[in-house]
Amino acid sequence: MPPRTRSTRVASSALTGISRTATNAKVKTDTQTPPVKRQKLSAPDPSPEGRLPGPSEPTQLIPPTLSFSLTDAISHLSKVDPRFGLFFSHLPCRPFVHLEAIDPFRTLVTSIIGQQVSWLAARAINNRFRALYGFDPECKDGFPSPHLVEKEDVAKLKSVGLSARKAEYVISLAQHFTSGQLSHELLHHGSDEEISKALIAVRGIGQWTVDMFLMFSLRRPDVLAVGDLGVQKGLLRWALAAHGALPRKTSTTPKKGKSKAKVVERADGELDTVVRAATPDRAIKDTFPPTPSTPNTSHQAVLHTPDETTSAAQIPPTPNSPVPGEVAQIPAGTLPPPAPEEMLKPLNDNPDWDPHTAVPLPEGLSVDILKARLGGKKVKGGMYLTPKEMEDLTQGWRPYRSLGVFYMWPAAEEQ
C-alpha cells in the first residue's frame, strides 16, 4: 500500500460554512448494493459451486461495495448533530468513500503478525511468510490461501519470525476458513453478531480486532468500538464541546535551565489510543494502576498503515479487548488528521442546533463528571467512558454509528 500522508492542519477554508448540512456534504463515492436479508448461515455447500477455494484457486475477496446508502447515513448523522455535516465535508469518511476489495484471510493474518512488534518487524515477517509460499516479497500481490496454511508445521512458521503462539494462531485461523466456520458467505452476508461470534472463536483475535475489521474491512455501518480508548476520549471531548464545556488548552513553558519540552510526534499512519509509555526523561502522569480488569501487564491495540516505523502504543486492556497486542492494518491515508477545536464547537448560529439532541447526557453523567474524566479521573479499567455510557451518548447515531466513531479519532487528538 502507498505511504499514508498525514496533514497537521485543516485549511482555514475548512472552517467556513459552519452551518452546512448534510445536503451540502460532497461524497465522492456512494456505491450501494441492495439490502441483504439476514438469516442464519450454515456451513458451505460441499458441491463444486459452494466449496471454498483450494490452493490453486483465486482468493475470494469482499467486493468494494456498501450495504447501505452513504447519502442517507450522512443526512441522518448531520440532522442529529450538524457538526457531522462539517466533518463529512472536510474530512472524508474514507472507509465508506474510497472502497477497496478486501482479502479477509490476509487482513486477519496481517493483524496477528503485527501483534506486539514494531511495523518494521511485522513487515519483514509478513514478507518472509509470503515468500515461504513462493510469493515475491518485492511484489505486494499474492497471499497464501487458508488451504496452504492450515496444515503448516509450527516450526516452519517460526523460521520466518513468528512466535510459536502466533504460528498456532495463524494455523487456527486458516483452519476456521477451510472448515467453513469462517467463509466468504458469512463475512459478506452474515450479521455483525454472527461474524463477531465466529471471529472471537479464533485464538488470537479479540473484540477490538473484530470491531476494527467490521468497520474498516467489511464496512459495516453500525459498529460502536467501546473498547477503543481513542474513541472513548474523542466521544468525551465531542460531548463536552457540544455543551460548551470543553476545557481550553494550557500552554506550558520549559523551566529555566531545563531542556525544551519534547514533542513526541506520531509516525504517519499511527493512531494512538492512549498516552505512550513513560521514559526516563518524560514521566507520564496519566497512568493506569492495576485493577481487576487491568492486569499488571502491558497491552497493545493500535491502528497502523504500512508506513509505520515505530512500536505500537502501550495501552492497558479493557473488558472488550482481551487479546494482548491487537493490531489492525488499514489502507494508507485512511485515518483523518486531528480536528481543530473550531470543528467541535457548538453551532449556535445553526437553526437546527440543539446540544441536548446532538449529545443528550444520560442520567448520572453530567458535564462536571465528563470534565473530571477528561482531567484524569477515569472509571474502572482506565476508561474515559463505560460501554453503557457510550451506548447512551451515541443512541441517536443508530444505525450509522461506525461513521460517527470514525470521526471520534480526530476529535480525540489535540493540536
PDB file of C-alpha atoms in Angstrom, residues 22-24 30 86 128 144 229 251 268 270 279 293 295 303 321 350-351 357 363 390 396:
ATOM      1  CA  ALA A  22     -25.739  17.007   5.094  1.00  0.00           C
ATOM      2  CA  THR A  23     -27.175  18.025   1.757  1.00  0.00           C
ATOM      3  CA  ASN A  24     -24.059  20.147   1.148  1.00  0.00           C
ATOM      4  CA  ASP A  30     -21.790   6.160  -2.873  1.00  0.00           C
ATOM      5  CA  LEU A  86     -18.823  19.908   8.598  1.00  0.00           C
ATOM      6  CA  ARG A 128       9.082 -13.865   4.771  1.00  0.00           C
ATOM      7  CA  PRO A 144      -1.213 -17.945   0.573  1.00  0.00           C
ATOM      8  CA  LEU A 229      -9.668   4.446  24.270  1.00  0.00           C
ATOM      9  CA  SER A 251       0.469  26.019  27.058  1.00  0.00           C
ATOM     10  CA  ASP A 268       2.377   8.746   9.809  1.00  0.00           C
ATOM     11  CA  GLU A 270      -0.451   5.508  13.616  1.00  0.00           C
ATOM     12  CA  THR A 279      10.512   7.096  29.597  1.00  0.00           C
ATOM     13  CA  SER A 293      -9.939  -5.585  34.742  1.00  0.00           C
ATOM     14  CA  PRO A 295      -3.808  -6.784  34.884  1.00  0.00           C
ATOM     15  CA  LEU A 303      -4.324   1.104  14.037  1.00  0.00           C
ATOM     16  CA  SER A 321     -10.013  -6.065  24.150  1.00  0.00           C
ATOM     17  CA  ASN A 350     -27.394  26.950  13.013  1.00  0.00           C
ATOM     18  CA  PRO A 351     -31.207  26.837  13.376  1.00  0.00           C
ATOM     19  CA  THR A 357     -30.371  16.474  20.716  1.00  0.00           C
ATOM     20  CA  GLU A 363     -28.904  10.290  33.889  1.00  0.00           C
ATOM     21  CA  MET A 390     -21.063   5.222  25.079  1.00  0.00           C
ATOM     22  CA  GLY A 396     -29.091   8.985  18.088  1.00  0.00           C
TER      23      GLY A 396
END
